[in-house]
PDB file of C-alpha atoms in Angstrom:
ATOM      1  CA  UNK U 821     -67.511 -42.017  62.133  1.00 65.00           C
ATOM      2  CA  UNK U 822     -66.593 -38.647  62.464  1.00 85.00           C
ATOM      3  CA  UNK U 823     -62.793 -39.098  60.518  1.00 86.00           C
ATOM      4  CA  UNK U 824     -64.494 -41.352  58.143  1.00 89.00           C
ATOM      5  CA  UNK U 825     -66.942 -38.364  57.276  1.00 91.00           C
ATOM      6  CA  UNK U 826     -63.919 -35.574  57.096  1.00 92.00           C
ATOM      7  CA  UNK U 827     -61.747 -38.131  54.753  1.00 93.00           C
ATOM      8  CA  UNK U 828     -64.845 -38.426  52.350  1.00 93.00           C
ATOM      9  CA  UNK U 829     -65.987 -34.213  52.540  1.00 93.00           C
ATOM     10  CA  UNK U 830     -61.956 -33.699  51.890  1.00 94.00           C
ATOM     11  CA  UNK U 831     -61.849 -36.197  48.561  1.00 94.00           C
ATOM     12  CA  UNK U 832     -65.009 -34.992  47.218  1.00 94.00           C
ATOM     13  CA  UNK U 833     -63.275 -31.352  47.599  1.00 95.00           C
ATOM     14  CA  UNK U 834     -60.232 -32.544  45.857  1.00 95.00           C
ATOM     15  CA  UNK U 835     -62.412 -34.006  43.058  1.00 95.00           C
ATOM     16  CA  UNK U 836     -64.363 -31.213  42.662  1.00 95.00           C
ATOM     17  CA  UNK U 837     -60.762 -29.146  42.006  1.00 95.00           C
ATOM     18  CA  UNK U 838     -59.411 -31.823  39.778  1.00 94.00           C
ATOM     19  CA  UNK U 839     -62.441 -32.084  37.874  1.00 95.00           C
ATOM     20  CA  UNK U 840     -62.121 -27.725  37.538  1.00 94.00           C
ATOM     21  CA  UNK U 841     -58.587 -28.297  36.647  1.00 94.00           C
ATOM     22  CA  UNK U 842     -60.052 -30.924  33.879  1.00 93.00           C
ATOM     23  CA  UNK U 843     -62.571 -28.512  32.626  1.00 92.00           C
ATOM     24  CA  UNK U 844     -60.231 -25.603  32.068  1.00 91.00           C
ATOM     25  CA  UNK U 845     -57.983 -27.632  30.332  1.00 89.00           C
ATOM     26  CA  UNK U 846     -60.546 -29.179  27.988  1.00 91.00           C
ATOM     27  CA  UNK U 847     -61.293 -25.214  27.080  1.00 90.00           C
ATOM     28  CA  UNK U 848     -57.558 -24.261  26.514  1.00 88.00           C
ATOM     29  CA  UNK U 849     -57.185 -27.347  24.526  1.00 86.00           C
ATOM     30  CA  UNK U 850     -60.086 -26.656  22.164  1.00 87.00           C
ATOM     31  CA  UNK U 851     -59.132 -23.174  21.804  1.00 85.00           C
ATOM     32  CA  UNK U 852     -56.040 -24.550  20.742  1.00 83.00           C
ATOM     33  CA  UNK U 853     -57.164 -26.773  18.309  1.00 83.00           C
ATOM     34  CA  UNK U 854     -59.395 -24.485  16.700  1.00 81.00           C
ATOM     35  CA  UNK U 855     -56.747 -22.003  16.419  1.00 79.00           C
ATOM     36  CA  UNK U 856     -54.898 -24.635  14.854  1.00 78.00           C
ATOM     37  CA  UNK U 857     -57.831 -26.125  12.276  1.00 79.00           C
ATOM     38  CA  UNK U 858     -58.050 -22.375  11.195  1.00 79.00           C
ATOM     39  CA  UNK U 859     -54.231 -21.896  10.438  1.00 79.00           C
ATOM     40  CA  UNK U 860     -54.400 -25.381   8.129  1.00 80.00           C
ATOM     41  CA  UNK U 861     -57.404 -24.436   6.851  1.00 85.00           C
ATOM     42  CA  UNK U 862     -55.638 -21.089   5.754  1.00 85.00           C
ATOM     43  CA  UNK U 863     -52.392 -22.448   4.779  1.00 85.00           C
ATOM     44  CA  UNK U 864     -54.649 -25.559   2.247  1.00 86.00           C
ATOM     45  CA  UNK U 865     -56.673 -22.175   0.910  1.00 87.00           C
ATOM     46  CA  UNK U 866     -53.042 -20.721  -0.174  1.00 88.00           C
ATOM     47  CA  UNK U 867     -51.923 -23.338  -1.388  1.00 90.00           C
ATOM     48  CA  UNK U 868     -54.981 -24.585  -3.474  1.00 90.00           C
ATOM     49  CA  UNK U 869     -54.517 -20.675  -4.804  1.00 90.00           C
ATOM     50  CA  UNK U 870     -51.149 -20.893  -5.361  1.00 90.00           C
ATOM     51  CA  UNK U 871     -51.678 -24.096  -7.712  1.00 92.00           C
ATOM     52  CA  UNK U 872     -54.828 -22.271  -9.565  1.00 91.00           C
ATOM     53  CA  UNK U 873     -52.656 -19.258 -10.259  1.00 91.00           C
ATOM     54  CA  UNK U 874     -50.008 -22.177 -11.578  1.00 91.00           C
ATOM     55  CA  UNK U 875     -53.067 -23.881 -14.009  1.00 91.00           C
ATOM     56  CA  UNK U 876     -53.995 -20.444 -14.932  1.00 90.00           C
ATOM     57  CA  UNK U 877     -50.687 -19.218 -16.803  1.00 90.00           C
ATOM     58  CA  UNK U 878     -50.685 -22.792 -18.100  1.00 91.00           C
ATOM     59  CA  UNK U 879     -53.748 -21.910 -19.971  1.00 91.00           C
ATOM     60  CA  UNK U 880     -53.191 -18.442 -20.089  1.00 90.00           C
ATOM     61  CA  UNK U 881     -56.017 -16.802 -18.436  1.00 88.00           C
ATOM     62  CA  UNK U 882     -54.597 -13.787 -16.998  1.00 88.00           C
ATOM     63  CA  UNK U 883     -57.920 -12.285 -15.479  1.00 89.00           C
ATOM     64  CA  UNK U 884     -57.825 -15.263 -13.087  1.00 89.00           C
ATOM     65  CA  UNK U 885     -54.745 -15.035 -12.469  1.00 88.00           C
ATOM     66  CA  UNK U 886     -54.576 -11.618 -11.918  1.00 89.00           C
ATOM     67  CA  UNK U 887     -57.941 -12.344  -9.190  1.00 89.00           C
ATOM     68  CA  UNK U 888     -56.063 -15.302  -7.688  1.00 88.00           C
ATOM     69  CA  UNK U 889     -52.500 -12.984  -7.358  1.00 88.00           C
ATOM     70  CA  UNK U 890     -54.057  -9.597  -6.328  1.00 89.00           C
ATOM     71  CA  UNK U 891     -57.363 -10.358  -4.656  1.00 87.00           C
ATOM     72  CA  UNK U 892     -57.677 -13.656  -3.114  1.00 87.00           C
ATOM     73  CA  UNK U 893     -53.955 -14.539  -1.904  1.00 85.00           C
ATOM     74  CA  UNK U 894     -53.321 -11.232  -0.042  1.00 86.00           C
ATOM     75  CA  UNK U 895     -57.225 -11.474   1.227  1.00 85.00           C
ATOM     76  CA  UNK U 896     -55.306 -14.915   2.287  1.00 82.00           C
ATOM     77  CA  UNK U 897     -52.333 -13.058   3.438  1.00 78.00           C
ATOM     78  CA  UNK U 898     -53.984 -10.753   5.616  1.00 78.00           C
ATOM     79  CA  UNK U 899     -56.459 -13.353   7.945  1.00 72.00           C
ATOM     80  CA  UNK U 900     -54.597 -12.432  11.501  1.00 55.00           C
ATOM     81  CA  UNK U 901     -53.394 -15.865  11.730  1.00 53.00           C
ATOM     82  CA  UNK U 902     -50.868 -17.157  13.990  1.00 51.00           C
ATOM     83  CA  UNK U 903     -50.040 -20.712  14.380  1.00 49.00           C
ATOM     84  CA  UNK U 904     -48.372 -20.420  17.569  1.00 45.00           C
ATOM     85  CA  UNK U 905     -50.808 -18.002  19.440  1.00 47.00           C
ATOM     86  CA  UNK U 906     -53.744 -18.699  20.872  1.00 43.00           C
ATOM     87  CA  UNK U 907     -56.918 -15.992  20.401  1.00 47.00           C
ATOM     88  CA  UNK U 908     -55.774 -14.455  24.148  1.00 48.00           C
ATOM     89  CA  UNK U 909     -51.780 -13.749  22.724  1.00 51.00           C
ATOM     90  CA  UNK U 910     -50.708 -16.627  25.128  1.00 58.00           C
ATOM     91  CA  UNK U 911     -47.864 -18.884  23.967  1.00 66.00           C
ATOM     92  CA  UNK U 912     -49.539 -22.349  23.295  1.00 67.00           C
ATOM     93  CA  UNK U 913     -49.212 -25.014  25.672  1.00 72.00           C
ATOM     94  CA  UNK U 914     -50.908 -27.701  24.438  1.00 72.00           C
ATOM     95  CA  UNK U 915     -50.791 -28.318  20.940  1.00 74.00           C
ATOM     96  CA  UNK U 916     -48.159 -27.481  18.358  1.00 72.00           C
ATOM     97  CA  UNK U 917     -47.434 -27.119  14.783  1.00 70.00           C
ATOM     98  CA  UNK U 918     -43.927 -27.896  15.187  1.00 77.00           C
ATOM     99  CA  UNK U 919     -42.014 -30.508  16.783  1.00 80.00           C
ATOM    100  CA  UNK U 920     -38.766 -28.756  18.712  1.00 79.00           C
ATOM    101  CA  UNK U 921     -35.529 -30.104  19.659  1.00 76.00           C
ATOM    102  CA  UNK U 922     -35.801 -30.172  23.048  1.00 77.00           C
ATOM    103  CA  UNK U 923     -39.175 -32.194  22.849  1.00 81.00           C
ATOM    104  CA  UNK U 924     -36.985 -34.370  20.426  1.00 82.00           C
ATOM    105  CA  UNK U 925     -34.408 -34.915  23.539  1.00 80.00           C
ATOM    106  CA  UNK U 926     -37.210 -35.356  25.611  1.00 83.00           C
ATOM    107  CA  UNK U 927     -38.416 -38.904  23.832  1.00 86.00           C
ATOM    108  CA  UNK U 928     -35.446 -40.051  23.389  1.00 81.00           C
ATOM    109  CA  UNK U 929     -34.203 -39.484  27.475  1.00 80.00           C
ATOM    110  CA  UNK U 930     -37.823 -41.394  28.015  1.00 84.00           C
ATOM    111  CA  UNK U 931     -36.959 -44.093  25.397  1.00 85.00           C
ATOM    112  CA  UNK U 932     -33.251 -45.295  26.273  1.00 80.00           C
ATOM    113  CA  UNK U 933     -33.387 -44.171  29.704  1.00 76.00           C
ATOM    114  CA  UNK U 934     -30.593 -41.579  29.127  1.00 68.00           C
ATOM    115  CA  UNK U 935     -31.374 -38.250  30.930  1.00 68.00           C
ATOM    116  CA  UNK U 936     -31.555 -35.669  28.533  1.00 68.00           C
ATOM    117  CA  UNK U 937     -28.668 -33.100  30.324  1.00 64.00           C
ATOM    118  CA  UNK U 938     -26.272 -36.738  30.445  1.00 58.00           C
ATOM    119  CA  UNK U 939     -26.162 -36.564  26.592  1.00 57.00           C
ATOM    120  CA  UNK U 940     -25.351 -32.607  26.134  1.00 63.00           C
ATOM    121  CA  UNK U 941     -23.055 -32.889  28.710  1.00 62.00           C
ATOM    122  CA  UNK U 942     -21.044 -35.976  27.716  1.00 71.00           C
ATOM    123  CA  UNK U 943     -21.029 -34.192  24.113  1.00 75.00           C
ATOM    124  CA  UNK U 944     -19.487 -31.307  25.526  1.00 76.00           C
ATOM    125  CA  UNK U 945     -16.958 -33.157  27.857  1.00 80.00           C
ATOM    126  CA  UNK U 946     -16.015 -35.013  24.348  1.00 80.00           C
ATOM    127  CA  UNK U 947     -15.222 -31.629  22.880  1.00 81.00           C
ATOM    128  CA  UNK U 948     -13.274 -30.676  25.602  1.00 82.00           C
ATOM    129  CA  UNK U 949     -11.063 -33.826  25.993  1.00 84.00           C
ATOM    130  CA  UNK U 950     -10.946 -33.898  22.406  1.00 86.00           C
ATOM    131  CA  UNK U 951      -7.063 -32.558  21.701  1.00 87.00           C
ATOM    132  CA  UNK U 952      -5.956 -34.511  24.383  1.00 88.00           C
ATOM    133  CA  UNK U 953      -7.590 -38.021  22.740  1.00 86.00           C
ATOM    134  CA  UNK U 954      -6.202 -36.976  19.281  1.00 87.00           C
ATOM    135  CA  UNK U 955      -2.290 -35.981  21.199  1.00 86.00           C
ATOM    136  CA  UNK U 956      -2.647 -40.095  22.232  1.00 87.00           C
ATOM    137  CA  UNK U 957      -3.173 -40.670  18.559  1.00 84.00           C
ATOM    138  CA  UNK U 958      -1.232 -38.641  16.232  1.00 81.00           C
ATOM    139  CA  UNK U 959       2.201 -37.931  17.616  1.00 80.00           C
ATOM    140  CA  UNK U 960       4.262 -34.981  16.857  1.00 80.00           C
ATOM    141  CA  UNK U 961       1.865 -33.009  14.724  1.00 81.00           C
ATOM    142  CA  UNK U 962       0.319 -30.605  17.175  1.00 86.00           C
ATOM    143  CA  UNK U 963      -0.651 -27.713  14.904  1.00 87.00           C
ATOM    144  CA  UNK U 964      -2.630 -30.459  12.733  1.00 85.00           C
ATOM    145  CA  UNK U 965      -4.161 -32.036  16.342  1.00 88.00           C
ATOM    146  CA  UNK U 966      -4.961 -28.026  16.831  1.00 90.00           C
ATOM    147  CA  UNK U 967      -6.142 -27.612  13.293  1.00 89.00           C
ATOM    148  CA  UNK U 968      -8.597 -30.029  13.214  1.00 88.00           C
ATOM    149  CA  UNK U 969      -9.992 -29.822  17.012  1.00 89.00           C
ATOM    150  CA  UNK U 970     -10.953 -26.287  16.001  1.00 88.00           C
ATOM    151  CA  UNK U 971     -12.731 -27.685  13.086  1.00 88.00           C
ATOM    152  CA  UNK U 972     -14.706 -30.163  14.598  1.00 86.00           C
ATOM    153  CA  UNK U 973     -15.479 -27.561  17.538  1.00 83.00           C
ATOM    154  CA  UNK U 974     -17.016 -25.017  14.992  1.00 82.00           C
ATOM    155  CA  UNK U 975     -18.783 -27.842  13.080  1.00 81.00           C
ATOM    156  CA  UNK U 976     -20.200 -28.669  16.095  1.00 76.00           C
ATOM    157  CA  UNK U 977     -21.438 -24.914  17.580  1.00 72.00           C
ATOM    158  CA  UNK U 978     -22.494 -24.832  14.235  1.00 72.00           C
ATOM    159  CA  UNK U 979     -20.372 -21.886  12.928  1.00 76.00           C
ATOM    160  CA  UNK U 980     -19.318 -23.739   9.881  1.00 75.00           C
ATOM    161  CA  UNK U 981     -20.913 -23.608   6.411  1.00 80.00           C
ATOM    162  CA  UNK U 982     -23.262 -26.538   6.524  1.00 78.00           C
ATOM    163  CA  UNK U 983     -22.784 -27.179   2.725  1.00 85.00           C
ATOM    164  CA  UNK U 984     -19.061 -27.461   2.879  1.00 86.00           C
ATOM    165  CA  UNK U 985     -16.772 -29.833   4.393  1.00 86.00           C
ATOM    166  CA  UNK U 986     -16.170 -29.886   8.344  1.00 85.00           C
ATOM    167  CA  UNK U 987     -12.498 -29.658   7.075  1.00 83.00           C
ATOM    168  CA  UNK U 988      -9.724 -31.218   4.325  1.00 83.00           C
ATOM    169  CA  UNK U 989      -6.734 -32.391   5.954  1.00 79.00           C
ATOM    170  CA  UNK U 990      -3.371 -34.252   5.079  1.00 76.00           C
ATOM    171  CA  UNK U 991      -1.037 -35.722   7.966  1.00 69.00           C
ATOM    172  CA  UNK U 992       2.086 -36.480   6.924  1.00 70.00           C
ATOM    173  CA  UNK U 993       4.885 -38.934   8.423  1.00 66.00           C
ATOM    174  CA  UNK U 994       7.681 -41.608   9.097  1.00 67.00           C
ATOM    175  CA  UNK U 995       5.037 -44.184   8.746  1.00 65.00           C
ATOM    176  CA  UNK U 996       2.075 -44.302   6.732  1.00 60.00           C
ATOM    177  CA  UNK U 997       1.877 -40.797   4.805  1.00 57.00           C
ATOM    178  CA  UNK U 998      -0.505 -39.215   3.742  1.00 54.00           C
ATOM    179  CA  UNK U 999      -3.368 -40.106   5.739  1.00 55.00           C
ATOM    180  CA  UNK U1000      -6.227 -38.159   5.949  1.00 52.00           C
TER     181      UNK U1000
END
């Protein structure tokens, strides 16, 4: 009876901690939220403001404007708001305005089964190999196989102009000319 009676005293104790552990998250998770309700709540207040200052030149009521531009958008401005801080300066943990990339990765490593490190690493080997593939393609042109493995590289590190063309090139031979 005796182990029976330990087992039981020793799951109770780990309840007790994982029902602790439940309450403190509950906390941190409301804190959250609230901190988060507040910032939207903010942000809807500018923007409703923003919007009235917009209906007020359309009408031409200055002194409105002039209350909405001066008084209550600064007053707006000035709430210590932060959406990614909780009241205590921590970094928050649970809930976020913003969805990151790495989170992105994350789902889609859970959803084809993929690990996440797998795809950034075969992208990389890609880039690397990359002269070598284009060498098996495009013989005898290996300033252009140069040219445009540079390109794609700072396309891809994201050095380029992201307006603009990753490049504009013109191969030219026996066979075929001009292909680009």
């Amino acid at each position: 009876m005796k182990p029976v009676k330990k087992r039981l005293d020793m799951l109770n104790e780990e309840l007790s901690d994982k029902e602790r552990q439940y309450s403190e998250l509950e906390e941190e998770w409301k804190a959250e939220k609230a901190s988060l309700s507040g910032t939207q709540t903010i942000k809807a207040e500018l923007e409703q403001a923003k919007i009235a200052i917009e209906q007020a030149r359309r009408v031409g009521d200055l002194a409105r404007m002039s209350e909405l531009q001066y008084g209550k958008i600064p007053e707006l401005g000035k709430s210590n708001w932060k959406p990614q801080r909780s009241s205590e300066g921590k970094t928050m943990r649970l809930l976020r305005n913003k969805v990151t990339d790495a989170e992105i990765a994350e789902v889609l490593a859970r959803w084809t089964g993929i690990p996440v490190s797998r795809m950034m690493e075969s992208e990389r080997e890609k880039l690397l190999r990359m002269e070598q593939e284009l060498h098996h393609r495009v013989i005898g042109q290996n300033e252009a196989v140069d040219a445009v493995s540079n390109a794609i590289r700072r396309s891809r590190a994201g050095l380029a102009d992201p307006n603009r063309p990753i490049g504009s090139f013109l191969f030219l031979g026996p066979t075929r000319c001009g292909e680009n």
